[in-house]
Amino acid sequence: MKKFLNNYFFPYLIFGVFKVWCLTLRVTFKNPVEEKQLRDLPGKYILTLWHGQIFYFLYYLRTFTDLYLLISPSQDGDILARLGQLMGFSIIRGSTYKKAVPAARSLIKVLKREGRIVTIADGSRGPRLKAQPGLLQIAGITGAPVIPMAYTARRKWILNSWDRFIIPVPFTRCILKSGAPIHIPRHIDEESLEKKQLELEKALNQLTLEIE
């Protein structure tokens, strides 16, 4: 019974509520030219954002083609994975803490086939606003550019969670922005990797500041 609820009932219920909720939102891309360039961008890439900004991006990115979403293999992740499938994403299960190696291999295969992936920069458990090195290492191996993204809402609730999760109030306006691609050398040493982590963190935080 629990498996049925987690795999079918709750995901469909959440999907319905989530879709109606997001349909009430008014959306502005900070730079419409950037949005068109992002949608028309050919080949492989990695889209990344902070964990606290997942809410609207799950809805916005559903219209992008051939997107793979990395989701933690936890019980909570089971419902999120099913929700992602209902929204049209291909799902890969794994995280820094569990099934990390199989997930990394799957992501690398997707990118080598010129697919696109969406990852959370600060992972499924944080620390908050601290970029994880795994996605940058995958970018270096595959040659895929890392594209930072951010969103906020004019009126929103911010949960008292580790990621300060943002939920836009219905009928408010959401503002989205993407940043310049970050390229990672294939053979990168530890010191250079740390610099790229800081570069990604700075880019994501700067995007957030620009739209607040």
mmCIF file of C-alpha atoms in Angstrom:
data_model
loop_
_atom_site.group_PDB
_atom_site.id
_atom_site.type_symbol
_atom_site.label_atom_id
_atom_site.label_comp_id
_atom_site.label_asym_id
_atom_site.label_seq_id
_atom_site.Cartn_x
_atom_site.Cartn_y
_atom_site.Cartn_z
ATOM 1 C CA MET A 1 0.000 0.000 0.000
ATOM 2 C CA LYS A 2 2.795 2.408 0.925
ATOM 3 C CA LYS A 3 4.566 1.668 -2.348
ATOM 4 C CA PHE A 4 1.346 2.322 -4.275
ATOM 5 C CA LEU A 5 0.847 5.662 -2.514
ATOM 6 C CA ASN A 6 4.465 6.757 -3.113
ATOM 7 C CA ASN A 7 4.587 5.632 -6.742
ATOM 8 C CA TYR A 8 1.148 6.646 -7.947
ATOM 9 C CA PHE A 9 -1.218 8.494 -5.626
ATOM 10 C CA PHE A 10 1.063 11.128 -4.058
ATOM 11 C CA PRO A 11 3.024 11.953 -7.255
ATOM 12 C CA TYR A 12 -0.163 12.474 -9.272
ATOM 13 C CA LEU A 13 -1.720 14.528 -6.486
ATOM 14 C CA ILE A 14 1.396 16.675 -6.113
ATOM 15 C CA PHE A 15 1.699 16.995 -9.895
ATOM 16 C CA GLY A 16 -1.854 18.305 -10.193
ATOM 17 C CA VAL A 17 -1.494 20.830 -7.377
ATOM 18 C CA PHE A 18 1.981 21.874 -8.559
ATOM 19 C CA LYS A 19 0.859 22.408 -12.160
ATOM 20 C CA VAL A 20 -2.159 24.512 -11.191
ATOM 21 C CA TRP A 21 0.001 26.490 -8.744
ATOM 22 C CA CYS A 22 2.611 27.284 -11.413
ATOM 23 C CA LEU A 23 -0.034 28.207 -13.989
ATOM 24 C CA THR A 24 -1.016 31.122 -11.734
ATOM 25 C CA LEU A 25 2.502 32.548 -11.794
ATOM 26 C CA ARG A 26 3.613 35.303 -14.144
ATOM 27 C CA VAL A 27 7.106 34.778 -15.467
ATOM 28 C CA THR A 28 9.755 37.188 -16.694
ATOM 29 C CA PHE A 29 13.143 36.205 -18.019
ATOM 30 C CA LYS A 30 15.550 38.962 -16.978
ATOM 31 C CA ASN A 31 17.043 39.009 -20.477
ATOM 32 C CA PRO A 32 14.732 37.566 -23.195
ATOM 33 C CA VAL A 33 17.675 37.319 -25.598
ATOM 34 C CA GLU A 34 19.493 35.095 -23.103
ATOM 35 C CA GLU A 35 16.458 32.841 -22.835
ATOM 36 C CA LYS A 36 16.251 32.407 -26.608
ATOM 37 C CA GLN A 37 19.970 31.659 -26.784
ATOM 38 C CA LEU A 38 19.597 29.089 -24.008
ATOM 39 C CA ARG A 39 16.661 27.369 -25.691
ATOM 40 C CA ASP A 40 18.464 27.323 -29.055
ATOM 41 C CA LEU A 41 21.802 26.209 -27.617
ATOM 42 C CA PRO A 42 22.909 23.079 -29.510
ATOM 43 C CA GLY A 43 24.693 20.062 -28.094
ATOM 44 C CA LYS A 44 25.377 18.962 -24.560
ATOM 45 C CA TYR A 45 25.374 21.135 -21.458
ATOM 46 C CA ILE A 46 24.824 21.028 -17.711
ATOM 47 C CA LEU A 47 22.221 23.354 -16.191
ATOM 48 C CA THR A 48 22.743 23.986 -12.505
ATOM 49 C CA LEU A 49 21.083 25.985 -9.724
ATOM 50 C CA TRP A 50 20.921 26.170 -5.942
ATOM 51 C CA HIS A 51 18.787 23.580 -4.154
ATOM 52 C CA GLY A 52 16.539 26.232 -2.635
ATOM 53 C CA GLN A 53 15.463 27.362 -6.117
ATOM 54 C CA ILE A 54 14.167 24.031 -7.434
ATOM 55 C CA PHE A 55 10.436 24.811 -7.163
ATOM 56 C CA TYR A 56 9.759 26.855 -10.282
ATOM 57 C CA PHE A 57 12.628 25.468 -12.348
ATOM 58 C CA LEU A 58 10.993 22.024 -12.291
ATOM 59 C CA TYR A 59 8.066 23.616 -14.092
ATOM 60 C CA TYR A 60 10.009 25.976 -16.363
ATOM 61 C CA LEU A 61 12.498 23.403 -17.642
ATOM 62 C CA ARG A 62 9.800 20.869 -18.528
ATOM 63 C CA THR A 63 9.591 22.409 -22.021
ATOM 64 C CA PHE A 64 13.291 21.841 -22.756
ATOM 65 C CA THR A 65 14.000 18.761 -24.854
ATOM 66 C CA ASP A 66 16.169 15.807 -23.845
ATOM 67 C CA LEU A 67 16.760 16.883 -20.237
ATOM 68 C CA TYR A 68 17.955 14.409 -17.611
ATOM 69 C CA LEU A 69 17.352 15.195 -13.956
ATOM 70 C CA LEU A 70 19.563 13.813 -11.178
ATOM 71 C CA ILE A 71 17.506 12.898 -8.099
ATOM 72 C CA SER A 72 18.627 11.447 -4.777
ATOM 73 C CA PRO A 73 17.807 7.719 -4.252
ATOM 74 C CA SER A 74 16.043 8.467 -0.957
ATOM 75 C CA GLN A 75 12.404 7.814 -0.061
ATOM 76 C CA ASP A 76 11.591 11.495 -0.590
ATOM 77 C CA GLY A 77 13.434 11.227 -3.891
ATOM 78 C CA ASP A 78 11.058 8.429 -4.992
ATOM 79 C CA ILE A 79 8.137 10.848 -5.081
ATOM 80 C CA LEU A 80 10.233 13.593 -6.695
ATOM 81 C CA ALA A 81 11.498 11.150 -9.336
ATOM 82 C CA ARG A 82 7.945 10.154 -10.236
ATOM 83 C CA LEU A 83 6.926 13.811 -10.327
ATOM 84 C CA GLY A 84 9.859 14.551 -12.646
ATOM 85 C CA GLN A 85 8.782 11.747 -14.976
ATOM 86 C CA LEU A 86 5.236 13.117 -15.076
ATOM 87 C CA MET A 87 6.685 16.481 -16.100
ATOM 88 C CA GLY A 88 8.642 14.942 -18.961
ATOM 89 C CA PHE A 89 12.151 14.610 -17.523
ATOM 90 C CA SER A 90 14.333 11.549 -17.865
ATOM 91 C CA ILE A 91 15.478 10.558 -14.376
ATOM 92 C CA ILE A 92 18.844 9.379 -13.063
ATOM 93 C CA ARG A 93 18.975 8.339 -9.407
ATOM 94 C CA GLY A 94 22.028 9.121 -7.320
ATOM 95 C CA SER A 95 23.765 11.701 -5.129
ATOM 96 C CA THR A 96 27.101 12.526 -3.543
ATOM 97 C CA TYR A 97 26.158 10.288 -0.617
ATOM 98 C CA LYS A 98 24.522 7.310 -2.306
ATOM 99 C CA LYS A 99 24.994 5.610 -5.682
ATOM 100 C CA ALA A 100 27.437 8.361 -6.611
ATOM 101 C CA VAL A 101 29.597 6.293 -8.992
ATOM 102 C CA PRO A 102 26.739 4.692 -11.010
ATOM 103 C CA ALA A 103 25.002 8.081 -11.229
ATOM 104 C CA ALA A 104 28.187 9.788 -12.448
ATOM 105 C CA ARG A 105 28.665 7.115 -15.106
ATOM 106 C CA SER A 106 25.083 7.531 -16.279
ATOM 107 C CA LEU A 107 25.450 11.310 -16.494
ATOM 108 C CA ILE A 108 28.692 10.976 -18.449
ATOM 109 C CA LYS A 109 26.999 8.613 -20.922
ATOM 110 C CA VAL A 110 24.148 11.080 -21.417
ATOM 111 C CA LEU A 111 26.529 13.966 -22.093
ATOM 112 C CA LYS A 112 28.691 11.926 -24.455
ATOM 113 C CA ARG A 113 25.506 11.285 -26.465
ATOM 114 C CA GLU A 114 25.058 15.092 -26.646
ATOM 115 C CA GLY A 115 22.280 15.012 -24.054
ATOM 116 C CA ARG A 116 21.617 17.662 -21.409
ATOM 117 C CA ILE A 117 21.420 17.325 -17.644
ATOM 118 C CA VAL A 118 20.089 19.362 -14.724
ATOM 119 C CA THR A 119 21.953 19.134 -11.428
ATOM 120 C CA ILE A 120 21.774 20.915 -8.091
ATOM 121 C CA ALA A 121 24.990 22.813 -7.446
ATOM 122 C CA ASP A 122 24.952 22.394 -3.657
ATOM 123 C CA GLY A 123 23.690 18.807 -3.762
ATOM 124 C CA SER A 124 20.803 17.137 -1.961
ATOM 125 C CA ARG A 125 22.110 17.871 1.557
ATOM 126 C CA GLY A 126 24.333 20.909 1.243
ATOM 127 C CA PRO A 127 26.167 22.726 2.633
ATOM 128 C CA ARG A 128 23.992 25.520 1.322
ATOM 129 C CA LEU A 129 25.455 27.691 -1.462
ATOM 130 C CA LYS A 130 28.555 25.504 -1.651
ATOM 131 C CA ALA A 131 29.124 24.038 -5.108
ATOM 132 C CA GLN A 132 29.882 20.329 -5.175
ATOM 133 C CA PRO A 133 32.952 19.302 -7.221
ATOM 134 C CA GLY A 134 31.270 16.280 -8.828
ATOM 135 C CA LEU A 135 29.337 18.174 -11.497
ATOM 136 C CA LEU A 136 32.459 20.151 -12.440
ATOM 137 C CA GLN A 137 34.498 16.955 -12.765
ATOM 138 C CA ILE A 138 31.814 15.471 -15.018
ATOM 139 C CA ALA A 139 31.855 18.673 -17.083
ATOM 140 C CA GLY A 140 35.613 18.361 -17.490
ATOM 141 C CA ILE A 141 35.451 14.710 -18.543
ATOM 142 C CA THR A 142 32.741 15.317 -21.147
ATOM 143 C CA GLY A 143 33.579 18.839 -22.305
ATOM 144 C CA ALA A 144 30.057 20.011 -21.448
ATOM 145 C CA PRO A 145 29.712 23.677 -20.432
ATOM 146 C CA VAL A 146 28.140 24.407 -17.037
ATOM 147 C CA ILE A 147 25.350 26.984 -17.263
ATOM 148 C CA PRO A 148 24.272 28.609 -13.959
ATOM 149 C CA MET A 149 20.647 29.651 -13.482
ATOM 150 C CA ALA A 150 18.683 31.425 -10.769
ATOM 151 C CA TYR A 151 15.115 32.471 -10.028
ATOM 152 C CA THR A 152 13.238 34.422 -7.409
ATOM 153 C CA ALA A 153 9.675 35.584 -6.829
ATOM 154 C CA ARG A 154 8.339 39.022 -5.968
ATOM 155 C CA ARG A 155 6.227 37.507 -3.212
ATOM 156 C CA LYS A 156 7.408 34.261 -1.707
ATOM 157 C CA TRP A 157 7.621 32.031 1.297
ATOM 158 C CA ILE A 158 11.095 30.971 2.420
ATOM 159 C CA LEU A 159 11.099 27.751 4.391
ATOM 160 C CA ASN A 160 13.181 27.323 7.507
ATOM 161 C CA SER A 161 15.110 24.444 5.912
ATOM 162 C CA TRP A 162 18.835 23.960 5.297
ATOM 163 C CA ASP A 163 18.461 25.254 1.723
ATOM 164 C CA ARG A 164 16.101 28.158 2.536
ATOM 165 C CA PHE A 165 13.665 26.721 -0.019
ATOM 166 C CA ILE A 166 11.708 29.330 -2.014
ATOM 167 C CA ILE A 167 7.992 28.844 -2.714
ATOM 168 C CA PRO A 168 6.394 31.590 -4.828
ATOM 169 C CA VAL A 169 3.029 32.868 -3.611
ATOM 170 C CA PRO A 170 0.280 32.107 -6.175
ATOM 171 C CA PHE A 171 -0.298 34.856 -8.772
ATOM 172 C CA THR A 172 3.037 36.513 -8.072
ATOM 173 C CA ARG A 173 5.751 37.206 -10.657
ATOM 174 C CA CYS A 174 8.830 35.005 -10.987
ATOM 175 C CA ILE A 175 12.076 36.320 -12.457
ATOM 176 C CA LEU A 176 14.585 33.989 -14.086
ATOM 177 C CA LYS A 177 18.132 34.527 -15.316
ATOM 178 C CA SER A 178 20.896 32.395 -16.776
ATOM 179 C CA GLY A 179 24.612 33.114 -16.696
ATOM 180 C CA ALA A 180 27.568 32.693 -19.015
ATOM 181 C CA PRO A 181 28.720 29.092 -19.569
ATOM 182 C CA ILE A 182 31.618 27.941 -17.403
ATOM 183 C CA HIS A 183 34.097 25.652 -19.173
ATOM 184 C CA ILE A 184 36.129 23.077 -17.254
ATOM 185 C CA PRO A 185 39.468 21.744 -18.600
ATOM 186 C CA ARG A 186 39.567 17.980 -19.110
ATOM 187 C CA HIS A 187 42.673 17.462 -17.007
ATOM 188 C CA ILE A 188 42.173 19.770 -14.044
ATOM 189 C CA ASP A 189 44.198 19.706 -10.839
ATOM 190 C CA GLU A 190 42.708 20.066 -7.372
ATOM 191 C CA GLU A 191 43.682 23.716 -6.953
ATOM 192 C CA SER A 192 42.155 24.686 -10.299
ATOM 193 C CA LEU A 193 39.022 22.686 -9.493
ATOM 194 C CA GLU A 194 38.577 24.642 -6.257
ATOM 195 C CA LYS A 195 38.877 27.890 -8.236
ATOM 196 C CA LYS A 196 36.164 26.685 -10.632
ATOM 197 C CA GLN A 197 33.944 25.819 -7.648
ATOM 198 C CA LEU A 198 34.335 29.378 -6.371
ATOM 199 C CA GLU A 199 33.653 30.722 -9.876
ATOM 200 C CA LEU A 200 30.403 28.759 -10.059
ATOM 201 C CA GLU A 201 29.336 29.824 -6.561
ATOM 202 C CA LYS A 202 30.036 33.457 -7.418
ATOM 203 C CA ALA A 203 28.086 33.191 -10.675
ATOM 204 C CA LEU A 204 25.030 31.645 -9.007
ATOM 205 C CA ASN A 205 25.046 34.164 -6.170
ATOM 206 C CA GLN A 206 25.514 37.072 -8.583
ATOM 207 C CA LEU A 207 22.557 35.917 -10.679
ATOM 208 C CA THR A 208 20.421 35.759 -7.552
ATOM 209 C CA LEU A 209 21.475 39.279 -6.534
ATOM 210 C CA GLU A 210 20.675 40.659 -9.986
ATOM 211 C CA ILE A 211 17.099 39.415 -9.924
ATOM 212 C CA GLU A 212 16.285 40.149 -6.279
#
